[in-house]
PDB file of C-alpha atoms in Angstrom:
ATOM      1  CA  MET A   1     -24.731 -12.129 -19.003  1.00  0.00           C
ATOM      2  CA  ALA A   2     -26.633 -11.098 -22.096  1.00  0.00           C
ATOM      3  CA  GLY A   3     -26.651  -7.490 -20.896  1.00  0.00           C
ATOM      4  CA  HIS A   4     -29.757  -5.575 -21.914  1.00  0.00           C
ATOM      5  CA  ARG A   5     -30.370  -7.701 -24.983  1.00  0.00           C
ATOM      6  CA  LYS A   6     -33.568  -9.718 -25.262  1.00  0.00           C
ATOM      7  CA  SER A   7     -33.127 -13.499 -25.325  1.00  0.00           C
ATOM      8  CA  LYS A   8     -33.745 -15.110 -28.708  1.00  0.00           C
ATOM      9  CA  ILE A   9     -33.152 -18.761 -27.744  1.00  0.00           C
ATOM     10  CA  GLU A  10     -33.515 -20.081 -24.223  1.00  0.00           C
ATOM     11  CA  THR A  11     -32.783 -23.554 -22.884  1.00  0.00           C
ATOM     12  CA  LYS A  12     -33.837 -24.960 -19.526  1.00  0.00           C
ATOM     13  CA  ALA A  13     -32.320 -28.216 -18.218  1.00  0.00           C
ATOM     14  CA  LEU A  14     -31.911 -29.474 -21.782  1.00  0.00           C
ATOM     15  CA  ASN A  15     -30.710 -33.079 -22.092  1.00  0.00           C
ATOM     16  CA  LEU A  16     -29.830 -34.999 -25.249  1.00  0.00           C
ATOM     17  CA  TYR A  17     -29.557 -38.769 -25.605  1.00  0.00           C
ATOM     18  CA  TYR A  18     -28.353 -40.838 -28.544  1.00  0.00           C
ATOM     19  CA  GLY A  19     -29.928 -44.148 -27.603  1.00  0.00           C
ATOM     20  CA  ASP A  20     -28.409 -45.015 -24.216  1.00  0.00           C
ATOM     21  CA  PHE A  21     -25.644 -42.413 -24.570  1.00  0.00           C
ATOM     22  CA  HIS A  22     -26.270 -39.253 -22.548  1.00  0.00           C
ATOM     23  CA  ALA A  23     -24.613 -36.643 -24.776  1.00  0.00           C
ATOM     24  CA  LEU A  24     -25.697 -33.360 -23.139  1.00  0.00           C
ATOM     25  CA  GLY A  25     -26.699 -32.787 -19.545  1.00  0.00           C
ATOM     26  CA  ASP A  26     -28.916 -30.048 -18.097  1.00  0.00           C
ATOM     27  CA  VAL A  27     -27.917 -27.205 -20.424  1.00  0.00           C
ATOM     28  CA  THR A  28     -29.505 -23.943 -19.300  1.00  0.00           C
ATOM     29  CA  ALA A  29     -28.709 -20.720 -21.160  1.00  0.00           C
ATOM     30  CA  GLU A  30     -30.216 -17.551 -22.602  1.00  0.00           C
ATOM     31  CA  ILE A  31     -28.822 -16.621 -26.015  1.00  0.00           C
ATOM     32  CA  PRO A  32     -29.328 -12.941 -26.831  1.00  0.00           C
ATOM     33  CA  GLU A  33     -30.799 -11.687 -30.093  1.00  0.00           C
ATOM     34  CA  ARG A  34     -28.732  -9.773 -32.642  1.00  0.00           C
ATOM     35  CA  ALA A  35     -25.445 -10.851 -31.139  1.00  0.00           C
ATOM     36  CA  ILE A  36     -22.802 -13.497 -31.787  1.00  0.00           C
ATOM     37  CA  THR A  37     -22.591 -16.330 -29.280  1.00  0.00           C
ATOM     38  CA  ALA A  38     -19.558 -18.642 -29.539  1.00  0.00           C
ATOM     39  CA  ILE A  39     -19.703 -22.196 -28.196  1.00  0.00           C
ATOM     40  CA  ILE A  40     -16.179 -23.310 -27.266  1.00  0.00           C
ATOM     41  CA  GLY A  41     -14.667 -26.347 -25.592  1.00  0.00           C
ATOM     42  CA  PRO A  42     -12.533 -29.442 -26.253  1.00  0.00           C
ATOM     43  CA  SER A  43     -13.381 -31.972 -28.960  1.00  0.00           C
ATOM     44  CA  GLY A  44     -16.248 -34.309 -28.148  1.00  0.00           C
ATOM     45  CA  CYS A  45     -17.890 -32.143 -25.482  1.00  0.00           C
ATOM     46  CA  GLY A  46     -21.160 -31.729 -27.403  1.00  0.00           C
ATOM     47  CA  LYS A  47     -20.745 -28.319 -29.017  1.00  0.00           C
ATOM     48  CA  SER A  48     -22.145 -29.349 -32.390  1.00  0.00           C
ATOM     49  CA  SER A  49     -24.839 -31.491 -30.762  1.00  0.00           C
ATOM     50  CA  LEU A  50     -26.043 -28.437 -28.842  1.00  0.00           C
ATOM     51  CA  LEU A  51     -26.020 -26.277 -31.966  1.00  0.00           C
ATOM     52  CA  ARG A  52     -28.053 -28.868 -33.874  1.00  0.00           C
ATOM     53  CA  LEU A  53     -30.631 -29.008 -31.091  1.00  0.00           C
ATOM     54  CA  PHE A  54     -31.662 -25.459 -31.897  1.00  0.00           C
ATOM     55  CA  ASN A  55     -33.083 -26.307 -35.331  1.00  0.00           C
ATOM     56  CA  ARG A  56     -33.750 -29.992 -34.642  1.00  0.00           C
ATOM     57  CA  MET A  57     -31.087 -31.337 -36.977  1.00  0.00           C
ATOM     58  CA  ASN A  58     -30.560 -34.108 -34.418  1.00  0.00           C
ATOM     59  CA  ASP A  59     -34.057 -35.375 -35.278  1.00  0.00           C
ATOM     60  CA  LEU A  60     -32.484 -36.962 -38.343  1.00  0.00           C
ATOM     61  CA  ILE A  61     -30.398 -39.338 -36.199  1.00  0.00           C
ATOM     62  CA  PRO A  62     -32.096 -42.606 -35.125  1.00  0.00           C
ATOM     63  CA  GLY A  63     -32.575 -43.098 -31.386  1.00  0.00           C
ATOM     64  CA  VAL A  64     -32.348 -39.429 -30.446  1.00  0.00           C
ATOM     65  CA  ARG A  65     -34.265 -38.274 -27.371  1.00  0.00           C
ATOM     66  CA  VAL A  66     -34.509 -34.749 -25.961  1.00  0.00           C
ATOM     67  CA  GLU A  67     -35.614 -33.862 -22.440  1.00  0.00           C
ATOM     68  CA  GLY A  68     -36.019 -30.414 -20.922  1.00  0.00           C
ATOM     69  CA  ASN A  69     -37.062 -27.232 -22.718  1.00  0.00           C
ATOM     70  CA  ALA A  70     -35.809 -25.041 -25.540  1.00  0.00           C
ATOM     71  CA  PHE A  71     -37.575 -21.946 -26.836  1.00  0.00           C
ATOM     72  CA  LEU A  72     -37.256 -19.722 -29.887  1.00  0.00           C
ATOM     73  CA  ASP A  73     -38.758 -16.508 -28.558  1.00  0.00           C
ATOM     74  CA  ALA A  74     -41.791 -17.987 -26.743  1.00  0.00           C
ATOM     75  CA  MET A  75     -42.212 -20.961 -29.082  1.00  0.00           C
ATOM     76  CA  PRO A  76     -41.193 -24.385 -27.728  1.00  0.00           C
ATOM     77  CA  ILE A  77     -38.677 -25.808 -30.221  1.00  0.00           C
ATOM     78  CA  TYR A  78     -39.639 -29.351 -29.219  1.00  0.00           C
ATOM     79  CA  GLY A  79     -43.366 -28.687 -28.857  1.00  0.00           C
ATOM     80  CA  LYS A  80     -45.784 -31.294 -30.213  1.00  0.00           C
ATOM     81  CA  ASN A  81     -47.315 -28.760 -32.586  1.00  0.00           C
ATOM     82  CA  THR A  82     -44.059 -27.157 -33.718  1.00  0.00           C
ATOM     83  CA  ASP A  83     -43.736 -27.055 -37.508  1.00  0.00           C
ATOM     84  CA  VAL A  84     -40.156 -28.242 -38.062  1.00  0.00           C
ATOM     85  CA  VAL A  85     -40.048 -26.922 -41.640  1.00  0.00           C
ATOM     86  CA  GLN A  86     -40.990 -23.441 -40.412  1.00  0.00           C
ATOM     87  CA  LEU A  87     -38.555 -23.761 -37.513  1.00  0.00           C
ATOM     88  CA  ARG A  88     -35.688 -24.451 -39.911  1.00  0.00           C
ATOM     89  CA  LYS A  89     -36.791 -21.478 -42.005  1.00  0.00           C
ATOM     90  CA  ARG A  90     -36.390 -19.292 -38.913  1.00  0.00           C
ATOM     91  CA  ILE A  91     -33.130 -20.963 -37.838  1.00  0.00           C
ATOM     92  CA  GLY A  92     -30.738 -21.513 -40.735  1.00  0.00           C
ATOM     93  CA  MET A  93     -27.515 -23.527 -40.603  1.00  0.00           C
ATOM     94  CA  VAL A  94     -24.091 -23.308 -42.231  1.00  0.00           C
ATOM     95  CA  PHE A  95     -21.880 -26.379 -41.930  1.00  0.00           C
ATOM     96  CA  GLN A  96     -18.147 -26.918 -41.453  1.00  0.00           C
ATOM     97  CA  LYS A  97     -17.429 -27.661 -45.107  1.00  0.00           C
ATOM     98  CA  PRO A  98     -19.216 -25.702 -47.833  1.00  0.00           C
ATOM     99  CA  ASN A  99     -22.137 -27.865 -48.962  1.00  0.00           C
ATOM    100  CA  VAL A 100     -23.165 -26.092 -52.156  1.00  0.00           C
ATOM    101  CA  PHE A 101     -25.668 -27.967 -54.291  1.00  0.00           C
ATOM    102  CA  PRO A 102     -24.537 -29.332 -57.687  1.00  0.00           C
ATOM    103  CA  MET A 103     -26.392 -26.631 -59.603  1.00  0.00           C
ATOM    104  CA  SER A 104     -25.805 -23.035 -60.662  1.00  0.00           C
ATOM    105  CA  ILE A 105     -24.867 -20.233 -58.275  1.00  0.00           C
ATOM    106  CA  ASN A 106     -28.292 -18.655 -58.795  1.00  0.00           C
ATOM    107  CA  GLU A 107     -30.193 -21.914 -58.270  1.00  0.00           C
ATOM    108  CA  ASN A 108     -28.377 -22.434 -54.954  1.00  0.00           C
ATOM    109  CA  ILE A 109     -29.887 -19.156 -53.716  1.00  0.00           C
ATOM    110  CA  VAL A 110     -33.432 -19.458 -55.050  1.00  0.00           C
ATOM    111  CA  ILE A 111     -34.074 -23.109 -54.173  1.00  0.00           C
ATOM    112  CA  GLY A 112     -35.199 -22.153 -50.645  1.00  0.00           C
ATOM    113  CA  PRO A 113     -37.531 -19.298 -51.616  1.00  0.00           C
ATOM    114  CA  LYS A 114     -39.025 -21.466 -54.393  1.00  0.00           C
ATOM    115  CA  SER A 115     -39.763 -24.250 -51.905  1.00  0.00           C
ATOM    116  CA  HIS A 116     -41.622 -21.709 -49.760  1.00  0.00           C
ATOM    117  CA  GLY A 117     -43.849 -20.646 -52.657  1.00  0.00           C
ATOM    118  CA  ILE A 118     -42.054 -17.699 -54.277  1.00  0.00           C
ATOM    119  CA  LYS A 119     -42.353 -18.151 -58.059  1.00  0.00           C
ATOM    120  CA  ASP A 120     -42.109 -14.661 -59.583  1.00  0.00           C
ATOM    121  CA  LYS A 121     -38.830 -14.328 -61.490  1.00  0.00           C
ATOM    122  CA  ALA A 122     -38.325 -10.678 -60.585  1.00  0.00           C
ATOM    123  CA  ASP A 123     -38.793 -11.491 -56.896  1.00  0.00           C
ATOM    124  CA  LEU A 124     -36.334 -14.388 -57.113  1.00  0.00           C
ATOM    125  CA  ASN A 125     -33.780 -12.217 -58.925  1.00  0.00           C
ATOM    126  CA  ALA A 126     -34.119  -9.573 -56.218  1.00  0.00           C
ATOM    127  CA  ILE A 127     -33.554 -12.202 -53.512  1.00  0.00           C
ATOM    128  CA  THR A 128     -30.433 -13.457 -55.305  1.00  0.00           C
ATOM    129  CA  GLU A 129     -28.958  -9.965 -55.564  1.00  0.00           C
ATOM    130  CA  ARG A 130     -29.851  -9.062 -51.965  1.00  0.00           C
ATOM    131  CA  CYS A 131     -28.393 -12.214 -50.435  1.00  0.00           C
ATOM    132  CA  LEU A 132     -25.220 -12.219 -52.509  1.00  0.00           C
ATOM    133  CA  THR A 133     -24.735  -8.538 -51.679  1.00  0.00           C
ATOM    134  CA  GLN A 134     -25.179  -9.290 -47.965  1.00  0.00           C
ATOM    135  CA  VAL A 135     -22.303 -11.784 -48.112  1.00  0.00           C
ATOM    136  CA  ALA A 136     -20.118  -9.488 -50.268  1.00  0.00           C
ATOM    137  CA  LEU A 137     -20.258 -11.941 -53.182  1.00  0.00           C
ATOM    138  CA  TRP A 138     -22.488 -10.126 -55.669  1.00  0.00           C
ATOM    139  CA  HIS A 139     -19.730  -8.215 -57.495  1.00  0.00           C
ATOM    140  CA  GLU A 140     -17.624 -11.374 -57.715  1.00  0.00           C
ATOM    141  CA  VAL A 141     -20.309 -13.569 -59.307  1.00  0.00           C
ATOM    142  CA  LYS A 142     -23.016 -11.324 -60.804  1.00  0.00           C
ATOM    143  CA  ASP A 143     -21.817 -12.094 -64.339  1.00  0.00           C
ATOM    144  CA  ILE A 144     -21.506 -15.870 -63.811  1.00  0.00           C
ATOM    145  CA  LEU A 145     -24.739 -16.685 -61.964  1.00  0.00           C
ATOM    146  CA  ARG A 146     -25.503 -19.582 -64.316  1.00  0.00           C
ATOM    147  CA  LYS A 147     -22.129 -21.241 -63.746  1.00  0.00           C
ATOM    148  CA  PRO A 148     -21.919 -24.284 -61.445  1.00  0.00           C
ATOM    149  CA  ALA A 149     -21.457 -23.271 -57.816  1.00  0.00           C
ATOM    150  CA  LEU A 150     -18.858 -26.029 -57.461  1.00  0.00           C
ATOM    151  CA  GLU A 151     -16.506 -23.970 -59.648  1.00  0.00           C
ATOM    152  CA  LEU A 152     -16.213 -21.294 -56.945  1.00  0.00           C
ATOM    153  CA  SER A 153     -13.327 -21.266 -54.459  1.00  0.00           C
ATOM    154  CA  SER A 154     -13.909 -22.790 -51.014  1.00  0.00           C
ATOM    155  CA  GLY A 155     -14.220 -19.349 -49.441  1.00  0.00           C
ATOM    156  CA  GLN A 156     -16.711 -18.237 -52.077  1.00  0.00           C
ATOM    157  CA  GLN A 157     -18.667 -21.469 -51.660  1.00  0.00           C
ATOM    158  CA  GLN A 158     -18.959 -20.889 -47.914  1.00  0.00           C
ATOM    159  CA  ARG A 159     -20.213 -17.344 -48.451  1.00  0.00           C
ATOM    160  CA  LEU A 160     -22.691 -18.749 -50.981  1.00  0.00           C
ATOM    161  CA  CYS A 161     -23.923 -21.195 -48.333  1.00  0.00           C
ATOM    162  CA  ILE A 162     -24.468 -18.273 -45.954  1.00  0.00           C
ATOM    163  CA  ALA A 163     -26.323 -16.386 -48.711  1.00  0.00           C
ATOM    164  CA  ARG A 164     -28.482 -19.489 -49.279  1.00  0.00           C
ATOM    165  CA  ALA A 165     -29.321 -19.569 -45.559  1.00  0.00           C
ATOM    166  CA  LEU A 166     -30.273 -15.870 -45.725  1.00  0.00           C
ATOM    167  CA  SER A 167     -32.538 -16.368 -48.748  1.00  0.00           C
ATOM    168  CA  VAL A 168     -35.506 -17.573 -46.654  1.00  0.00           C
ATOM    169  CA  ASP A 169     -35.292 -14.660 -44.190  1.00  0.00           C
ATOM    170  CA  PRO A 170     -34.137 -16.514 -41.061  1.00  0.00           C
ATOM    171  CA  GLU A 171     -33.907 -14.922 -37.634  1.00  0.00           C
ATOM    172  CA  VAL A 172     -31.053 -17.099 -36.358  1.00  0.00           C
ATOM    173  CA  ILE A 173     -27.981 -18.426 -38.199  1.00  0.00           C
ATOM    174  CA  LEU A 174     -26.092 -21.427 -36.803  1.00  0.00           C
ATOM    175  CA  MET A 175     -22.477 -21.805 -37.971  1.00  0.00           C
ATOM    176  CA  ASP A 176     -20.747 -25.092 -37.155  1.00  0.00           C
ATOM    177  CA  GLU A 177     -16.992 -24.419 -37.424  1.00  0.00           C
ATOM    178  CA  SER A 178     -17.709 -22.735 -40.721  1.00  0.00           C
ATOM    179  CA  CYS A 179     -14.180 -21.320 -41.060  1.00  0.00           C
ATOM    180  CA  SER A 180     -12.153 -24.399 -40.109  1.00  0.00           C
ATOM    181  CA  ALA A 181     -11.716 -25.595 -43.711  1.00  0.00           C
ATOM    182  CA  LEU A 182     -10.843 -22.151 -45.060  1.00  0.00           C
ATOM    183  CA  ASP A 183      -7.591 -20.248 -45.635  1.00  0.00           C
ATOM    184  CA  PRO A 184      -6.822 -17.189 -43.448  1.00  0.00           C
ATOM    185  CA  GLU A 185      -8.019 -14.660 -46.039  1.00  0.00           C
ATOM    186  CA  SER A 186     -11.364 -16.408 -46.495  1.00  0.00           C
ATOM    187  CA  THR A 187     -11.677 -16.784 -42.718  1.00  0.00           C
ATOM    188  CA  MET A 188     -11.162 -13.031 -42.327  1.00  0.00           C
ATOM    189  CA  LYS A 189     -13.953 -12.363 -44.848  1.00  0.00           C
ATOM    190  CA  ILE A 190     -16.357 -14.734 -43.070  1.00  0.00           C
ATOM    191  CA  GLU A 191     -15.575 -13.145 -39.694  1.00  0.00           C
ATOM    192  CA  ALA A 192     -16.202  -9.647 -41.095  1.00  0.00           C
ATOM    193  CA  LEU A 193     -19.451 -10.991 -42.530  1.00  0.00           C
ATOM    194  CA  MET A 194     -20.512 -12.430 -39.146  1.00  0.00           C
ATOM    195  CA  LEU A 195     -19.991  -9.041 -37.491  1.00  0.00           C
ATOM    196  CA  GLU A 196     -22.072  -7.309 -40.166  1.00  0.00           C
ATOM    197  CA  LEU A 197     -24.863  -9.906 -40.087  1.00  0.00           C
ATOM    198  CA  ALA A 198     -25.128  -9.724 -36.292  1.00  0.00           C
ATOM    199  CA  LYS A 199     -26.676  -6.275 -36.714  1.00  0.00           C
ATOM    200  CA  GLN A 200     -29.755  -8.023 -38.139  1.00  0.00           C
ATOM    201  CA  TYR A 201     -29.551 -11.673 -37.093  1.00  0.00           C
ATOM    202  CA  THR A 202     -28.829 -13.800 -34.040  1.00  0.00           C
ATOM    203  CA  ILE A 203     -25.680 -15.799 -34.781  1.00  0.00           C
ATOM    204  CA  ILE A 204     -24.449 -18.851 -32.872  1.00  0.00           C
ATOM    205  CA  ILE A 205     -21.099 -20.332 -33.831  1.00  0.00           C
ATOM    206  CA  VAL A 206     -19.178 -23.413 -32.786  1.00  0.00           C
ATOM    207  CA  THR A 207     -15.437 -22.818 -32.961  1.00  0.00           C
ATOM    208  CA  HIS A 208     -12.236 -24.513 -31.839  1.00  0.00           C
ATOM    209  CA  ASN A 209     -10.432 -21.242 -32.489  1.00  0.00           C
ATOM    210  CA  MET A 210     -10.406 -19.233 -29.280  1.00  0.00           C
ATOM    211  CA  GLU A 211      -8.853 -16.241 -31.029  1.00  0.00           C
ATOM    212  CA  GLN A 212     -11.846 -16.263 -33.358  1.00  0.00           C
ATOM    213  CA  ALA A 213     -14.242 -16.352 -30.403  1.00  0.00           C
ATOM    214  CA  ILE A 214     -12.454 -13.329 -28.939  1.00  0.00           C
ATOM    215  CA  ARG A 215     -12.498 -11.463 -32.264  1.00  0.00           C
ATOM    216  CA  VAL A 216     -16.139 -11.908 -33.200  1.00  0.00           C
ATOM    217  CA  SER A 217     -18.346 -13.024 -30.312  1.00  0.00           C
ATOM    218  CA  ASP A 218     -20.287 -11.018 -27.741  1.00  0.00           C
ATOM    219  CA  ILE A 219     -21.090 -14.049 -25.573  1.00  0.00           C
ATOM    220  CA  SER A 220     -19.137 -17.261 -25.021  1.00  0.00           C
ATOM    221  CA  ALA A 221     -20.391 -20.624 -23.807  1.00  0.00           C
ATOM    222  CA  PHE A 222     -17.699 -22.981 -22.510  1.00  0.00           C
ATOM    223  CA  MET A 223     -18.513 -26.698 -22.533  1.00  0.00           C
ATOM    224  CA  MET A 224     -16.641 -29.778 -21.399  1.00  0.00           C
ATOM    225  CA  ILE A 225     -17.225 -33.440 -20.573  1.00  0.00           C
ATOM    226  CA  ASP A 226     -17.768 -34.412 -16.951  1.00  0.00           C
ATOM    227  CA  ASP A 227     -16.515 -37.585 -15.266  1.00  0.00           C
ATOM    228  CA  GLU A 228     -19.537 -39.478 -16.611  1.00  0.00           C
ATOM    229  CA  LYS A 229     -18.692 -38.450 -20.205  1.00  0.00           C
ATOM    230  CA  ILE A 230     -21.694 -36.118 -20.390  1.00  0.00           C
ATOM    231  CA  GLY A 231     -21.322 -32.769 -22.144  1.00  0.00           C
ATOM    232  CA  ARG A 232     -21.997 -29.901 -19.750  1.00  0.00           C
ATOM    233  CA  LEU A 233     -22.215 -26.127 -20.026  1.00  0.00           C
ATOM    234  CA  VAL A 234     -19.588 -24.941 -17.545  1.00  0.00           C
ATOM    235  CA  GLU A 235     -19.662 -21.191 -18.024  1.00  0.00           C
ATOM    236  CA  PHE A 236     -21.769 -18.733 -20.026  1.00  0.00           C
ATOM    237  CA  SER A 237     -20.850 -15.056 -19.993  1.00  0.00           C
ATOM    238  CA  ALA A 238     -19.757 -12.034 -21.994  1.00  0.00           C
ATOM    239  CA  THR A 239     -16.716 -13.044 -24.051  1.00  0.00           C
ATOM    240  CA  SER A 240     -14.641 -10.190 -22.650  1.00  0.00           C
ATOM    241  CA  ASP A 241     -15.391 -11.365 -19.095  1.00  0.00           C
ATOM    242  CA  MET A 242     -14.772 -15.046 -19.805  1.00  0.00           C
ATOM    243  CA  PHE A 243     -11.370 -14.486 -21.364  1.00  0.00           C
ATOM    244  CA  SER A 244     -10.185 -11.835 -18.909  1.00  0.00           C
ATOM    245  CA  ASN A 245     -11.718 -13.136 -15.687  1.00  0.00           C
ATOM    246  CA  PRO A 246     -13.190 -16.653 -15.977  1.00  0.00           C
ATOM    247  CA  LYS A 247     -15.360 -17.655 -13.043  1.00  0.00           C
ATOM    248  CA  ASP A 248     -14.628 -21.400 -13.211  1.00  0.00           C
ATOM    249  CA  LYS A 249     -11.132 -22.868 -12.887  1.00  0.00           C
ATOM    250  CA  ARG A 250     -11.911 -25.370 -15.660  1.00  0.00           C
ATOM    251  CA  THR A 251     -12.620 -22.472 -18.026  1.00  0.00           C
ATOM    252  CA  GLU A 252      -9.363 -20.804 -17.046  1.00  0.00           C
ATOM    253  CA  ASP A 253      -7.443 -24.045 -17.594  1.00  0.00           C
ATOM    254  CA  TYR A 254      -8.940 -24.438 -21.055  1.00  0.00           C
ATOM    255  CA  ILE A 255      -8.435 -20.904 -22.349  1.00  0.00           C
ATOM    256  CA  THR A 256      -4.867 -20.828 -21.031  1.00  0.00           C
ATOM    257  CA  GLY A 257      -4.048 -24.054 -22.822  1.00  0.00           C
ATOM    258  CA  ARG A 258      -3.643 -26.326 -19.787  1.00  0.00           C
ATOM    259  CA  PHE A 259      -5.922 -28.889 -21.425  1.00  0.00           C
ATOM    260  CA  GLY A 260      -8.029 -29.387 -24.525  1.00  0.00           C
TER     261      GLY A 260
END
């Protein structure tokens, strides 16, 4: 499934409730480190809810309850003593639409490191250059770092959001349909970036685009809603195996376009 790669995130019988609504049921998976895992499935099956469980973004929603286990390395993500601020430092997130802050390009990058205690200007400048270089944005913006980030194109803004996530040295990057609002050229740049970043980071993406899952991911997780309207993990395997020889008929029906 994950081959010889070590697991970075592991879930065991993970259940998510929004009040009385049972959103995710008994999700068990091992997500390998330094690889790209794509979560696919029809709308409303819980893909984004699962992604947000990994860095406890769902905590922000009233009435949320989590049962079962999730681990980052050996650390319980939902442990009583888990420092959520530190967890979100280790697991960064990039959203569907670029959510740059209404401040300069440079300030968007250094706001995270500053909040974690880095004050030295030379250190902050080095972080800015490193992160923007990692997302292939440095040469495009190095002379306009003090300009508002909102003046960048959508594709540039999304790469800036990825650079901002990288600025606090995460181990895992979550990407929730982060190409769906972009044009094909910008999408191509983000996909090339994902492949490069996966050499250093564990990347988990939610995508409706099955061609994208095939192009970039090592592992695919197929989800769908059962008869009780609960989101379930149906199949979890190497992407090449899932798309060439799915083990579950429901997976085959979805990837061949029979539903979804």
